[in-house]
Structures are given as C-alpha cells and as structure tokens.
Amino acid sequence: MSKIMAEYLWLDGSMPTAQLRSKTKIIEGTVTRLEDIPEWGFDGSSTQQASGHFSDCLLRPVYYVLDPIRKEGSLLVMCEVLNPDGSVHASNGRARLREVAGEYVNQDPWFGIEQEYTLFKNNWPAGWPAGGFPAPQGDYYCGVGTNMVTARPLVEAHMKACLDAGLKFCGINAEVMLGQWEFQIGPLPPLQMADELWLARWLLLRLGEDSGYSVSFSPKPMPGDWNGAGAHTNFSTKEMRAPGGIKVIEEACRVLGLNHDKHISVYGAGNDQRLTGKHETCAITQFRFGVSDRGASIRIPMATANSGAGYLEDRRPAANADPYQVCAALLKTVCGRW
Ligand code: ADP
Ligand code: MN
Ligand code: MN
Ligand code: MN
C-alpha cells in the first residue's frame, strides 16, 4: 500500500489577519478524489480558535492539488475549519463564500487576483543595503539586471511550483519597490480562485524558508515614498463578458461606490497606510472609477473599454486581504445588489 504525504492547510483565528497553518498526515492508500482524503483535527487552543479545556477543531478537506515540493504523489490539501459538532467555525470565511457563491452561480462570476508581496531578509527588504536605502523607486518595476531586481531565483521557483501544482497561475512581475514582486491567479470561479490563491501564498512562504527569505503581505511594508502592496481583484460576470457588457460594468461600479465602506472593512488590515491617494492608489476616504485610471478605486481596463465588454479591476484590496472575504463582498454587492 502506498503512503501519501498530505499537507493539510487551514486559516487560523489570528486577528485582524488570519495566518496560514499546516501539518502533515500520512495517508495509506490511494487518493483519486476529495472524498478519499480523511477529515482530521488540530489543537485550536494553539491557533486562537478554541479554549484550552475544549480545544479540538475539525479539518474538512475541500480542495487539493499535487504537492510540487515533495512530489511523488504528495498532496496539498486546503481545509475548512469546523467545530467538533461539525458546524462552521466562526473563523471559517470560506463557508460564507461557499454560501454566497452558491446563490449566484447562474451569473457565472470569475475572479483573478494580482498578489503583490515584499521579500525580507534579516528583517530588511531584500536587495536593500543593510540598514540603508536603495536608489529611489522608478526603475524597478518590471526591471532586469543586478541591483534592479532581487531574489529572482525564489520568484521563478515559486512560479514553477504553482504550475506543477496545476494552479491557474497566469503571470509574474517585479514591482515598483525593490524587493516587491507580484503574481497573478485566475480567472476562475470564486471558491477555486480563493483556494488557489491561499495555496500559492503557502507555496511562497514555504519556498522562502529554503533560501532564508520571509514573505510580507503588509499593505505598507516600508513607510515613506515607497509603494505599498495590494491584491487588485479582477471580476466579471457572464453579462459583463458578453457584447455590450460595459454597461453592466459601469452599473456595477456605481453600486460599488454606494457600498465603499463595507468593502474597505474586509479589504485588509492597515490598508489606510496604503490607500493614501499617492503611489497609484485612490485615498481610502474616496471612491472613483475610470477607464485605465490607476489612481481610481476601480479601473476599467483599456481592453475592456475598447471592446465594450470584459471585467473590472477593484484596486482597493490590500496584499493581506482574505480572498474569501473579498470575493464574498463583491458577489453580494454586484450580483446581489447588497
Ligand atoms: P494589471 O494590468 O492590472 O497589472 P495583470 O495582468 O497583472 O493586470 O492581472 C490581470 C488579472 O485579471 C489576472 O489575475 C487575470 O486572471 C484577471 N482576469 C483576466 N480576465 C478576467 C475576467 N474576464 N474576469 C476576471 N478576471 C480576469
Ligand atoms: Mn498586475
Ligand atoms: Mn502590481
Ligand atoms: Mn492591477
């Protein structure tokens, strides 16, 4: 009988930003579908998900891919956290997205997230002189060459790992601040996009260990005249993608403007440090949408405006936003007219 190393991943109860946790279970047998992966448990008192005297939480596998690091049939298993009686745990945002997404499947929503992040080494941004500062930003975005970009081996290894895992990974680029990079996932239906983004984040954190980089999803890792890090969320429905869909996109933007505060409340902690109105953002207290406008809250991409159909880009979510919550908010507002 074969033995499979299955890494179970879940989100903990850390506030205000949940963190990834994972542990390994050896499964004896074969896994050809989700139902072959057993439920499991963990000590919720060590993850801010339970008190010490009643500490067990349940892990229910909900999505799995091949583990590109261990290979040889090993698995990465995304899980939902449940209470011992099988009810949904308070920290389980995926269950809420599952519910909301279920209501709007007929609109065939697609999501794609651009995940920006900052690499640190020895508690200082990667590629920066120790305790000092590199040349001002301006040349680093999509740069090439030593002193222009940094940590490319890790970034490449991460991309290959995501592709080997079968994730719908669609690109990478070096970002405006030295040490900052971006990868993109999508387009996919909401639950799958969010699961794959969490898996891709885990792979990045995990691969960073091998070369001593730590990954920061802080919305504003360095104060001052340095770009923050976001998680631009691209979104479309069947109607938006069909001829004349631009009208539906503009209407969606108007409804999003009416619900700005609700969205900001789930778009990541510390986002006020990033959404200042500078560095390609719109101030957190304002809402604006526009074609090709990288200083707007919502950008309608040029290709969408030109062809009269496509998708919108919500530029507000921070790099540390939880995609389960971001997708649920967009579905409720746009598909459900919140
Ligand atoms: P930007 O020009 O803002 O840097 P990127 O190329 O980095 O854009 O990212 C584009 C994102 O849009 C990707 O995550 C991709 O999956 C997503 N995307 C593309 N088409 C659609 C669509 N029809 N609906 C939703 N998301 C989409
Ligand atoms: Mn991008
Ligand atoms: Mn970017
Ligand atoms: Mn973008």
Short mmCIF file of C-alpha atoms and ligand atoms in Angstrom, two decimals:
data_model
loop_
_atom_site.label_atom_id
_atom_site.label_comp_id
_atom_site.label_asym_id
_atom_site.label_seq_id
_atom_site.Cartn_x
_atom_site.Cartn_y
_atom_site.Cartn_z
CA MET A 1 0.00 0.00 0.00
CA SER A 2 1.34 3.40 -0.92
CA LYS A 3 1.91 6.11 1.61
CA ILE A 4 0.97 9.67 0.68
CA MET A 5 2.31 12.76 2.43
CA ALA A 6 -0.67 15.10 2.61
CA GLU A 7 -0.08 18.65 3.88
CA TYR A 8 -3.34 19.94 5.39
CA LEU A 9 -3.63 23.75 5.20
CA TRP A 10 -6.06 25.97 7.07
CA LEU A 11 -6.55 29.55 8.24
CA ASP A 12 -6.12 30.25 11.94
CA GLY A 13 -8.00 32.61 14.25
CA SER A 14 -5.40 35.41 14.34
CA MET A 15 -6.94 38.88 14.42
CA PRO A 16 -7.23 41.06 12.47
CA THR A 17 -5.43 38.97 9.83
CA ALA A 18 -5.71 35.19 9.69
CA GLN A 19 -2.48 33.28 9.07
CA LEU A 20 -1.88 30.01 7.26
CA ARG A 21 -1.15 26.89 9.30
CA SER A 22 -0.36 23.41 8.04
CA LYS A 23 0.64 19.95 9.18
CA THR A 24 1.31 16.62 7.54
CA LYS A 25 -0.76 13.46 7.61
CA ILE A 26 0.41 10.20 6.07
CA ILE A 27 -2.48 8.69 4.15
CA GLU A 28 -2.26 4.99 3.39
CA GLY A 29 -3.94 4.05 0.14
CA THR A 30 -4.78 5.94 -2.99
CA VAL A 31 -6.42 9.31 -3.47
CA THR A 32 -8.34 9.88 -6.68
CA ARG A 33 -10.99 12.26 -5.37
CA LEU A 34 -11.62 14.63 -2.47
CA GLU A 35 -13.67 12.03 -0.59
CA ASP A 36 -10.59 9.79 -0.33
CA ILE A 37 -8.88 12.36 1.93
CA PRO A 38 -9.91 11.86 5.55
CA GLU A 39 -11.07 14.60 7.89
CA TRP A 40 -8.59 15.49 10.61
CA GLY A 41 -8.29 17.66 13.71
CA PHE A 42 -5.94 20.07 15.44
CA ASP A 43 -5.42 21.88 18.72
CA GLY A 44 -7.48 25.04 18.33
CA SER A 45 -6.14 26.48 21.59
CA SER A 46 -2.80 27.00 19.86
CA THR A 47 -4.30 28.84 16.88
CA GLN A 48 -6.74 31.19 18.63
CA GLN A 49 -9.64 29.00 17.54
CA ALA A 50 -10.58 27.32 20.83
CA SER A 51 -10.02 27.50 24.58
CA GLY A 52 -7.66 25.08 26.32
CA HIS A 53 -10.27 22.94 28.02
CA PHE A 54 -12.24 22.27 24.85
CA SER A 55 -9.63 22.57 22.22
CA ASP A 56 -10.27 20.24 19.30
CA CYS A 57 -11.24 21.71 15.93
CA LEU A 58 -12.10 19.72 12.83
CA LEU A 59 -10.32 19.97 9.46
CA ARG A 60 -12.50 19.19 6.47
CA PRO A 61 -10.64 18.82 3.14
CA VAL A 62 -12.28 20.98 0.46
CA TYR A 63 -9.71 21.29 -2.36
CA TYR A 64 -6.47 19.53 -3.17
CA VAL A 65 -3.59 19.68 -5.64
CA LEU A 66 -0.34 17.78 -6.16
CA ASP A 67 2.43 18.95 -3.85
CA PRO A 68 5.11 20.31 -6.21
CA ILE A 69 7.78 20.35 -3.47
CA ARG A 70 7.52 16.81 -2.11
CA LYS A 71 6.28 15.45 -5.46
CA GLU A 72 5.79 11.67 -5.88
CA GLY A 73 2.05 11.79 -5.37
CA SER A 74 2.18 14.03 -2.30
CA LEU A 75 -0.72 16.43 -1.81
CA LEU A 76 -1.54 19.93 -0.59
CA VAL A 77 -4.99 19.88 0.95
CA MET A 78 -6.94 23.09 1.62
CA CYS A 79 -9.33 22.65 4.55
CA GLU A 80 -12.26 24.38 6.18
CA VAL A 81 -12.27 24.61 9.98
CA LEU A 82 -15.33 23.19 11.73
CA ASN A 83 -16.40 22.92 15.37
CA PRO A 84 -16.30 19.45 16.97
CA ASP A 85 -20.03 19.03 16.22
CA GLY A 86 -19.42 19.68 12.51
CA SER A 87 -20.88 23.19 12.47
CA VAL A 88 -18.99 26.03 10.76
CA HIS A 89 -16.29 27.60 12.94
CA ALA A 90 -16.50 31.37 13.44
CA SER A 91 -13.13 31.83 11.69
CA ASN A 92 -14.28 29.96 8.57
CA GLY A 93 -14.74 32.63 5.91
CA ARG A 94 -14.69 30.04 3.14
CA ALA A 95 -18.01 28.65 4.31
CA ARG A 96 -19.57 32.09 3.93
CA LEU A 97 -18.16 32.48 0.43
CA ARG A 98 -19.43 28.98 -0.40
CA GLU A 99 -22.91 30.11 0.56
CA VAL A 100 -22.80 33.43 -1.31
CA ALA A 101 -21.19 31.90 -4.41
CA GLY A 102 -23.90 29.26 -4.46
CA GLU A 103 -26.54 31.96 -4.80
CA TYR A 104 -25.01 33.49 -7.92
CA VAL A 105 -23.63 30.57 -9.96
CA ASN A 106 -26.13 31.44 -12.69
CA GLN A 107 -24.21 34.72 -13.26
CA ASP A 108 -21.01 32.69 -13.80
CA PRO A 109 -18.69 35.02 -11.84
CA TRP A 110 -14.94 34.90 -12.48
CA PHE A 111 -12.17 36.34 -10.31
CA GLY A 112 -8.46 36.96 -10.79
CA ILE A 113 -6.18 38.37 -8.09
CA GLU A 114 -2.85 40.12 -8.55
CA GLN A 115 -0.93 39.26 -5.40
CA GLU A 116 1.78 41.74 -4.52
CA TYR A 117 4.26 40.87 -1.75
CA THR A 118 7.56 42.01 -0.30
CA LEU A 119 10.53 39.77 0.42
CA PHE A 120 12.61 40.41 3.52
CA LYS A 121 16.00 39.07 4.54
CA ASN A 122 17.44 39.75 8.01
CA ASN A 123 14.39 41.91 8.77
CA TRP A 124 15.11 44.36 5.95
CA PRO A 125 13.69 44.41 2.38
CA ALA A 126 15.53 42.02 0.08
CA GLY A 127 18.07 43.71 -2.15
CA TRP A 128 18.31 46.84 0.05
CA PRO A 129 21.71 47.75 1.51
CA ALA A 130 21.84 46.56 5.16
CA GLY A 131 20.09 49.17 7.28
CA GLY A 132 20.10 51.60 4.35
CA PHE A 133 18.13 52.54 1.28
CA PRO A 134 18.46 51.78 -2.41
CA ALA A 135 18.06 54.39 -5.15
CA PRO A 136 14.53 55.88 -5.16
CA GLN A 137 11.87 53.80 -6.89
CA GLY A 138 11.21 54.44 -10.56
CA ASP A 139 13.34 51.87 -12.39
CA TYR A 140 12.49 48.69 -10.51
CA TYR A 141 9.03 47.89 -11.95
CA CYS A 142 9.50 45.05 -14.47
CA GLY A 143 13.24 45.67 -14.23
CA VAL A 144 16.07 43.38 -15.21
CA GLY A 145 19.66 43.18 -14.02
CA THR A 146 21.59 43.07 -10.75
CA ASN A 147 20.59 45.93 -8.40
CA MET A 148 17.39 46.34 -10.47
CA VAL A 149 15.63 43.22 -9.20
CA THR A 150 16.29 40.85 -6.36
CA ALA A 151 15.52 37.26 -5.31
CA ARG A 152 14.56 36.17 -8.80
CA PRO A 153 15.53 32.50 -8.13
CA LEU A 154 12.86 32.27 -5.42
CA VAL A 155 10.28 34.02 -7.60
CA GLU A 156 10.98 31.64 -10.50
CA ALA A 157 10.92 28.57 -8.26
CA HIS A 158 7.56 29.70 -6.90
CA MET A 159 6.11 30.16 -10.37
CA LYS A 160 7.27 26.67 -11.43
CA ALA A 161 5.89 25.16 -8.23
CA CYS A 162 2.48 26.77 -8.80
CA LEU A 163 2.39 25.49 -12.38
CA ASP A 164 3.48 21.99 -11.30
CA ALA A 165 0.68 22.02 -8.72
CA GLY A 166 -1.75 22.75 -11.55
CA LEU A 167 -2.81 26.15 -10.24
CA LYS A 168 -4.26 28.64 -12.70
CA PHE A 169 -1.24 30.86 -12.27
CA CYS A 170 -1.12 33.46 -15.03
CA GLY A 171 1.96 35.65 -14.59
CA ILE A 172 4.58 37.47 -12.50
CA ASN A 173 6.29 40.85 -12.49
CA ALA A 174 8.81 42.77 -10.42
CA GLU A 175 7.10 45.65 -8.62
CA VAL A 176 7.74 49.35 -8.12
CA MET A 177 9.62 48.99 -4.81
CA LEU A 178 12.85 46.98 -4.86
CA GLY A 179 12.15 43.65 -3.10
CA GLN A 180 8.50 43.69 -4.11
CA TRP A 181 7.01 41.26 -6.63
CA GLU A 182 3.59 40.23 -7.94
CA PHE A 183 2.00 37.03 -9.16
CA GLN A 184 -1.47 36.55 -10.60
CA ILE A 185 -4.05 33.78 -10.26
CA GLY A 186 -7.18 33.41 -12.37
CA PRO A 187 -9.61 33.91 -13.91
CA LEU A 188 -11.58 31.27 -12.01
CA PRO A 189 -14.88 30.88 -10.17
CA PRO A 190 -14.76 32.47 -6.68
CA LEU A 191 -14.10 29.48 -4.40
CA GLN A 192 -11.48 27.98 -6.66
CA MET A 193 -9.67 31.30 -7.17
CA ALA A 194 -9.57 31.95 -3.43
CA ASP A 195 -8.41 28.39 -2.62
CA GLU A 196 -5.68 28.58 -5.26
CA LEU A 197 -4.52 31.97 -4.03
CA TRP A 198 -4.13 30.61 -0.49
CA LEU A 199 -2.24 27.60 -1.87
CA ALA A 200 0.04 29.89 -3.89
CA ARG A 201 0.66 32.06 -0.80
CA TRP A 202 1.55 28.93 1.19
CA LEU A 203 3.97 27.76 -1.51
CA LEU A 204 5.69 31.15 -1.49
CA LEU A 205 6.05 31.20 2.30
CA ARG A 206 7.28 27.61 2.26
CA LEU A 207 9.82 28.07 -0.57
CA GLY A 208 11.08 31.24 1.08
CA GLU A 209 12.25 29.08 4.01
CA ASP A 210 14.74 27.30 1.75
CA SER A 211 16.64 30.50 0.94
CA GLY A 212 16.06 32.47 4.13
CA TYR A 213 13.54 34.95 2.72
CA SER A 214 10.46 35.86 4.66
CA VAL A 215 7.38 36.96 2.77
CA SER A 216 5.46 40.02 3.90
CA PHE A 217 1.90 40.70 2.79
CA SER A 218 1.90 44.00 4.67
CA PRO A 219 -0.05 46.69 2.74
CA LYS A 220 2.73 49.20 3.52
CA PRO A 221 5.93 47.35 4.38
CA MET A 222 8.13 50.47 4.31
CA PRO A 223 6.88 53.92 5.30
CA GLY A 224 7.66 56.91 3.13
CA ASP A 225 7.95 57.27 -0.60
CA TRP A 226 7.71 53.56 -1.35
CA ASN A 227 4.78 51.78 -2.96
CA GLY A 228 2.51 49.69 -0.77
CA ALA A 229 1.39 46.18 -1.69
CA GLY A 230 -2.10 45.33 -2.91
CA ALA A 231 -4.22 42.47 -4.13
CA HIS A 232 -6.03 44.01 -7.11
CA THR A 233 -9.15 41.93 -7.61
CA ASN A 234 -10.39 41.49 -11.16
CA PHE A 235 -14.02 40.50 -11.50
CA SER A 236 -16.55 39.72 -14.22
CA THR A 237 -19.90 38.07 -14.72
CA LYS A 238 -21.34 36.40 -17.80
CA GLU A 239 -23.22 39.61 -18.64
CA MET A 240 -20.08 41.75 -18.34
CA ARG A 241 -18.19 39.47 -20.70
CA ALA A 242 -20.98 39.43 -23.31
CA PRO A 243 -21.26 42.11 -26.05
CA GLY A 244 -22.34 45.44 -24.54
CA GLY A 245 -21.20 44.27 -21.08
CA ILE A 246 -19.53 47.63 -20.41
CA LYS A 247 -22.96 48.98 -19.40
CA VAL A 248 -23.21 46.26 -16.74
CA ILE A 249 -19.66 47.03 -15.59
CA GLU A 250 -20.43 50.76 -15.20
CA GLU A 251 -23.60 49.94 -13.24
CA ALA A 252 -21.53 47.60 -11.01
CA CYS A 253 -19.08 50.45 -10.36
CA ARG A 254 -21.90 52.73 -9.25
CA VAL A 255 -23.25 50.11 -6.80
CA LEU A 256 -19.72 49.51 -5.51
CA GLY A 257 -19.42 53.25 -4.82
CA LEU A 258 -22.53 53.11 -2.63
CA ASN A 259 -21.01 50.27 -0.58
CA HIS A 260 -17.45 51.61 -0.31
CA ASP A 261 -17.13 51.39 3.49
CA LYS A 262 -18.47 47.83 3.68
CA HIS A 263 -15.84 46.76 1.18
CA ILE A 264 -12.99 48.62 2.86
CA SER A 265 -13.85 46.85 6.13
CA VAL A 266 -12.94 43.47 4.61
CA TYR A 267 -10.14 44.59 2.26
CA GLY A 268 -7.26 44.07 4.71
CA ALA A 269 -5.95 45.48 8.00
CA GLY A 270 -3.69 48.52 7.75
CA ASN A 271 -4.93 49.39 4.28
CA ASP A 272 -5.26 53.05 5.37
CA GLN A 273 -1.45 53.21 5.30
CA ARG A 274 -1.52 52.17 1.63
CA LEU A 275 -4.61 53.90 0.19
CA THR A 276 -3.31 57.44 0.55
CA GLY A 277 -4.07 58.83 -2.89
CA LYS A 278 -0.37 58.52 -3.79
CA HIS A 279 1.57 55.60 -5.26
CA GLU A 280 -1.11 54.55 -7.77
CA THR A 281 -3.95 54.45 -5.24
CA CYS A 282 -7.15 56.35 -4.53
CA ALA A 283 -7.47 57.71 -0.98
CA ILE A 284 -9.34 55.35 1.37
CA THR A 285 -11.97 58.03 2.04
CA GLN A 286 -12.78 58.46 -1.65
CA PHE A 287 -14.35 56.32 -4.37
CA ARG A 288 -13.71 56.83 -8.05
CA PHE A 289 -13.86 54.63 -11.12
CA GLY A 290 -12.47 55.21 -14.57
CA VAL A 291 -11.03 53.74 -17.75
CA SER A 292 -7.29 52.98 -17.46
CA ASP A 293 -7.14 55.10 -14.28
CA ARG A 294 -4.55 53.64 -11.89
CA GLY A 295 -5.39 56.33 -9.37
CA ALA A 296 -9.01 55.17 -9.18
CA SER A 297 -10.66 52.75 -6.73
CA ILE A 298 -11.93 50.72 -9.66
CA ARG A 299 -10.17 50.66 -13.01
CA ILE A 300 -11.90 49.59 -16.20
CA PRO A 301 -9.05 48.10 -18.23
CA MET A 302 -8.41 49.71 -21.62
CA ALA A 303 -9.08 46.45 -23.46
CA THR A 304 -12.48 46.20 -21.76
CA ALA A 305 -13.40 49.79 -22.70
CA ASN A 306 -12.22 49.26 -26.28
CA SER A 307 -14.11 46.02 -26.86
CA GLY A 308 -17.18 47.12 -24.88
CA ALA A 309 -17.08 44.01 -22.66
CA GLY A 310 -14.77 42.29 -20.18
CA TYR A 311 -14.07 42.87 -16.48
CA LEU A 312 -13.39 45.47 -13.81
CA GLU A 313 -10.37 45.80 -11.53
CA ASP A 314 -11.00 46.61 -7.87
CA ARG A 315 -7.69 48.19 -6.84
CA ARG A 316 -8.61 48.63 -3.18
CA PRO A 317 -7.88 45.21 -1.58
CA ALA A 318 -4.57 45.13 0.32
CA ALA A 319 -1.95 42.41 -0.13
CA ASN A 320 -3.04 40.86 3.19
CA ALA A 321 -6.75 40.73 2.28
CA ASP A 322 -8.55 37.40 2.64
CA PRO A 323 -9.79 36.41 -0.84
CA TYR A 324 -12.73 34.53 0.68
CA GLN A 325 -13.98 37.79 2.17
CA VAL A 326 -13.11 39.97 -0.83
CA CYS A 327 -14.94 37.70 -3.29
CA ALA A 328 -17.97 37.39 -0.99
CA ALA A 329 -18.23 41.19 -0.72
CA LEU A 330 -18.01 41.69 -4.50
CA LEU A 331 -20.61 39.00 -5.16
CA LYS A 332 -23.01 40.43 -2.59
CA THR A 333 -22.68 43.99 -3.89
CA VAL A 334 -22.56 43.39 -7.63
CA CYS A 335 -24.54 40.18 -8.16
CA GLY A 336 -26.90 40.64 -5.21
CA ARG A 337 -27.24 44.44 -5.21
CA TRP A 338 -26.29 44.36 -1.49
P1 ADP B 1 -2.65 44.75 -14.46
O1 ADP B 1 -2.64 45.38 -15.81
O2 ADP B 1 -3.65 45.41 -13.56
O3 ADP B 1 -1.30 44.67 -13.84
P2 ADP B 1 -2.49 41.82 -14.56
O4 ADP B 1 -2.11 41.35 -15.92
O5 ADP B 1 -1.44 41.83 -13.53
O6 ADP B 1 -3.21 43.25 -14.71
O7 ADP B 1 -3.66 40.89 -13.99
C1 ADP B 1 -4.85 40.69 -14.65
C2 ADP B 1 -5.73 39.80 -13.79
O8 ADP B 1 -7.05 39.81 -14.34
C3 ADP B 1 -5.32 38.35 -13.70
O9 ADP B 1 -5.38 37.92 -12.35
C4 ADP B 1 -6.37 37.61 -14.53
O10 ADP B 1 -6.64 36.33 -14.02
C5 ADP B 1 -7.58 38.51 -14.33
N1 ADP B 1 -8.62 38.41 -15.39
C6 ADP B 1 -8.43 38.38 -16.73
N2 ADP B 1 -9.61 38.29 -17.38
C7 ADP B 1 -10.58 38.28 -16.43
C8 ADP B 1 -12.01 38.22 -16.46
N3 ADP B 1 -12.71 38.15 -17.61
N4 ADP B 1 -12.67 38.22 -15.27
C9 ADP B 1 -11.99 38.31 -14.11
N5 ADP B 1 -10.65 38.38 -14.03
C10 ADP B 1 -9.95 38.37 -15.15
MN MN B 2 -0.66 43.39 -12.30
MN MN B 3 1.03 45.36 -9.33
MN MN B 4 -3.60 45.67 -11.40
#
